[in-house]
Short mmCIF file of C-alpha atoms in Angstrom, two decimals:
data_model
loop_
_atom_site.label_atom_id
_atom_site.label_comp_id
_atom_site.label_asym_id
_atom_site.label_seq_id
_atom_site.Cartn_x
_atom_site.Cartn_y
_atom_site.Cartn_z
CA MET H 1 9.59 -3.92 -42.25
CA THR H 2 6.41 -5.22 -43.81
CA PRO H 3 3.41 -2.91 -44.08
CA SER H 4 1.38 -5.08 -41.70
CA ALA H 5 4.11 -4.94 -39.01
CA ALA H 6 4.22 -1.13 -38.91
CA PRO H 7 0.77 -0.64 -37.27
CA ALA H 8 1.57 -3.34 -34.69
CA GLN H 9 4.83 -1.63 -33.76
CA ARG H 10 3.10 1.76 -33.56
CA GLY H 11 0.48 0.17 -31.30
CA GLU H 12 3.16 -1.22 -28.96
CA ALA H 13 4.91 2.17 -28.86
CA THR H 14 1.63 3.88 -28.00
CA ARG H 15 0.94 1.28 -25.33
CA ALA H 16 4.42 1.78 -23.85
CA GLU H 17 3.97 5.56 -23.80
CA ALA H 18 0.58 5.27 -22.08
CA PHE H 19 1.98 2.80 -19.56
CA ALA H 20 4.92 5.11 -18.79
CA ARG H 21 2.61 8.09 -18.46
CA TRP H 22 -0.21 6.65 -16.33
CA VAL H 23 1.03 3.50 -14.64
CA GLU H 24 4.72 3.85 -13.81
CA PRO H 25 4.33 6.97 -11.62
CA GLU H 26 1.87 5.05 -9.40
CA VAL H 27 3.99 1.95 -8.71
CA GLU H 28 5.15 3.13 -5.27
CA VAL H 29 1.56 3.86 -4.21
CA LEU H 30 0.49 0.46 -5.49
CA LEU H 31 3.22 -1.22 -3.44
CA ARG H 32 2.26 0.61 -0.24
CA VAL H 33 -1.43 -0.15 -0.70
CA ALA H 34 -0.74 -3.78 -1.57
CA HIS H 35 1.38 -4.11 1.57
CA THR H 36 -1.46 -2.69 3.63
CA LEU H 37 -3.88 -5.17 2.08
CA THR H 38 -1.63 -8.23 2.28
CA GLY H 39 0.48 -7.47 5.36
CA SER H 40 3.55 -8.85 3.59
CA TRP H 41 6.04 -7.18 1.27
CA SER H 42 6.58 -10.33 -0.76
CA ASP H 43 2.84 -10.80 -1.27
CA ALA H 44 2.54 -7.10 -2.07
CA ASP H 45 5.19 -7.48 -4.77
CA ASP H 46 3.26 -10.39 -6.29
CA VAL H 47 -0.05 -8.51 -6.26
CA VAL H 48 1.53 -5.39 -7.80
CA GLN H 49 3.27 -7.44 -10.47
CA ASP H 50 -0.05 -9.07 -11.41
CA THR H 51 -1.69 -5.62 -11.35
CA LEU H 52 0.94 -4.21 -13.71
CA VAL H 53 0.49 -7.11 -16.12
CA ARG H 54 -3.26 -6.49 -16.18
CA ALA H 55 -2.76 -2.74 -16.57
CA TRP H 56 -0.40 -3.36 -19.50
CA GLY H 57 -3.07 -5.43 -21.19
CA ALA H 58 -5.74 -2.79 -20.70
CA VAL H 59 -3.81 0.49 -20.97
CA ASP H 60 -4.72 0.98 -24.63
CA ARG H 61 -8.41 0.96 -23.63
CA PHE H 62 -7.93 3.31 -20.66
CA ASP H 63 -9.26 6.85 -21.23
CA GLY H 64 -6.55 8.56 -19.16
CA ARG H 65 -8.87 9.93 -16.52
CA HIS H 66 -8.05 9.11 -12.89
CA PRO H 67 -5.21 6.66 -13.44
CA ARG H 68 -4.67 6.06 -9.71
CA ALA H 69 -8.31 5.10 -9.17
CA TRP H 70 -8.17 2.83 -12.23
CA LEU H 71 -5.02 1.12 -10.96
CA LEU H 72 -6.31 0.78 -7.39
CA THR H 73 -9.41 -0.93 -8.73
CA ILE H 74 -7.25 -3.38 -10.66
CA LEU H 75 -5.11 -3.87 -7.54
CA ARG H 76 -8.12 -4.57 -5.32
CA ARG H 77 -9.50 -7.15 -7.75
CA THR H 78 -6.08 -8.74 -8.17
CA HIS H 79 -5.70 -8.95 -4.39
CA LEU H 80 -9.13 -10.57 -4.03
CA ASN H 81 -8.19 -13.10 -6.72
CA SER H 82 -4.95 -13.89 -4.90
CA LEU H 83 -6.92 -14.54 -1.71
CA ARG H 84 -9.07 -17.02 -3.57
CA ARG H 85 -5.96 -18.89 -4.71
CA GLY H 86 -4.70 -19.03 -1.11
CA ARG H 87 -0.95 -19.35 -1.55
CA PRO H 88 0.98 -20.49 1.55
CA ASP H 89 3.46 -18.20 3.33
CA LEU H 90 6.98 -19.47 2.78
CA VAL H 91 9.11 -16.86 4.58
CA GLU H 92 7.92 -14.15 6.91
CA ASP H 93 8.94 -10.64 5.87
CA ASP H 94 10.04 -9.71 9.39
CA VAL H 95 12.71 -12.45 9.26
CA LEU H 96 14.30 -10.74 6.28
CA ALA H 97 13.87 -7.25 7.77
CA ARG H 98 15.89 -8.16 10.88
CA HIS H 99 19.09 -8.49 8.86
CA ARG H 100 20.69 -5.09 8.52
CA PRO H 101 23.28 -4.09 5.95
CA ALA H 102 26.89 -4.00 7.11
CA PHE H 103 27.43 -0.43 5.97
CA GLY H 104 25.60 2.86 6.28
CA ALA H 105 24.86 3.15 10.00
CA ALA H 106 24.30 6.87 10.57
CA HIS H 107 25.17 6.95 14.26
CA ALA H 108 25.15 4.76 17.30
CA SER H 109 22.17 5.17 19.60
CA SER H 110 22.50 5.05 23.34
CA PRO H 111 21.32 1.85 25.03
CA GLU H 112 18.46 3.80 26.60
CA GLN H 113 17.40 5.15 23.20
CA VAL H 114 17.50 1.66 21.65
CA VAL H 115 15.30 0.26 24.42
CA ASP H 116 12.89 3.21 24.20
CA ASP H 117 12.70 2.95 20.38
CA ARG H 118 11.94 -0.76 20.57
CA ALA H 119 9.32 -0.19 23.24
CA PHE H 120 7.73 2.60 21.21
CA ASP H 121 7.67 0.47 18.06
CA ALA H 122 6.10 -2.36 20.04
CA ASP H 123 3.52 0.00 21.57
CA VAL H 124 2.55 1.38 18.15
CA ALA H 125 2.41 -2.09 16.59
CA GLU H 126 0.25 -3.31 19.46
CA ALA H 127 -2.05 -0.28 19.21
CA VAL H 128 -2.45 -0.69 15.44
CA GLY H 129 -2.93 -4.44 15.87
CA SER H 130 -5.64 -3.87 18.45
CA LEU H 131 -7.73 -1.91 15.95
CA GLY H 132 -10.51 -3.78 14.23
CA GLU H 133 -9.65 -4.81 10.67
CA GLN H 134 -11.87 -2.16 9.09
CA PHE H 135 -10.32 0.66 11.16
CA ARG H 136 -6.75 -0.62 10.73
CA ARG H 137 -6.98 -0.82 6.95
CA ALA H 138 -8.56 2.62 6.64
CA VAL H 139 -5.95 4.26 8.90
CA LEU H 140 -3.04 2.54 7.15
CA LEU H 141 -4.27 3.44 3.67
CA VAL H 142 -4.81 7.11 4.53
CA ASP H 143 -2.08 7.83 7.09
CA VAL H 144 0.70 5.45 6.05
CA ASP H 145 0.08 4.94 2.34
CA HIS H 146 -1.02 8.59 1.87
CA LEU H 147 -4.10 7.82 -0.20
CA THR H 148 -6.93 10.30 -0.36
CA TYR H 149 -10.20 9.29 1.25
CA ASP H 150 -11.66 8.72 -2.22
CA GLU H 151 -8.75 6.48 -3.23
CA ALA H 152 -8.97 4.50 0.00
CA ALA H 153 -12.70 4.12 -0.56
CA ALA H 154 -11.98 2.67 -4.01
CA VAL H 155 -9.49 0.18 -2.54
CA LEU H 156 -11.84 -0.87 0.25
CA ASP H 157 -14.92 -0.77 -1.98
CA VAL H 158 -16.90 1.35 0.49
CA PRO H 159 -18.32 4.89 0.34
CA THR H 160 -15.92 7.78 1.01
CA GLY H 161 -17.88 8.81 4.12
CA THR H 162 -17.33 5.36 5.57
CA VAL H 163 -13.57 5.75 5.13
CA VAL H 164 -13.65 9.20 6.77
CA SER H 165 -15.55 7.76 9.73
CA ARG H 166 -13.27 4.72 10.06
CA VAL H 167 -10.12 6.82 9.92
CA SER H 168 -11.46 9.23 12.53
CA ARG H 169 -12.49 6.45 14.89
CA GLY H 170 -9.26 4.54 14.27
CA ARG H 171 -7.14 7.60 15.04
CA SER H 172 -9.11 8.22 18.23
CA ARG H 173 -8.52 4.63 19.33
CA LEU H 174 -4.81 4.91 18.56
CA ARG H 175 -4.52 8.15 20.55
CA ALA H 176 -6.21 6.48 23.51
CA ALA H 177 -4.03 3.37 23.26
CA LEU H 178 -0.85 5.48 23.09
CA ALA H 179 -1.86 8.07 25.71
CA HIS H 180 0.78 6.72 28.11
CA ARG H 181 3.42 7.75 25.53
CA ARG H 182 2.56 11.46 25.58
CA PRO H 183 5.08 13.78 27.20
CA ARG H 184 3.95 14.97 30.60
CA GLY H 185 2.46 18.45 30.62
CA GLY H 186 1.96 18.49 26.84
CA SER H 187 -1.34 19.58 25.36
CA ARG H 188 -1.35 16.83 22.73
#
């Protein structure tokens, strides 16, 4: 090993350690948030991959404070850039999701349960779809992707109070839209 190669290798090792420490633990969150933003798992994968490439290039300059917020900011900007490029949809994710694996079925549901499950899923999808875009994104980021209000605010590029308000209003609208699904006589 030449003397000039040693610092470069140490730099790559340090970069790899920083990436493993700050970036890798957040990949699942990045995927969930990207799916919420894009509405497609394949597009989410692309946005997260681009985000990880950018994070790799900048991790040696990152101070280590608030890695999730740092990554969500990169993700948001990467998503906005992907919207500007405007790639066409080739295959819908729901087409791929309909194909189930041949093995691993836990138990057979009754025909009534299958119909009720499908109806419930359709009711929830319709209720979420009926929310305005700003309410839907806020609710999905907080309740489905499990981001804090501050993290969701960073993704949406709005104040935290705005996210709190949107989530509250979105939840209220979902409760009203799904009121017919409540068990009779229940307090909730």
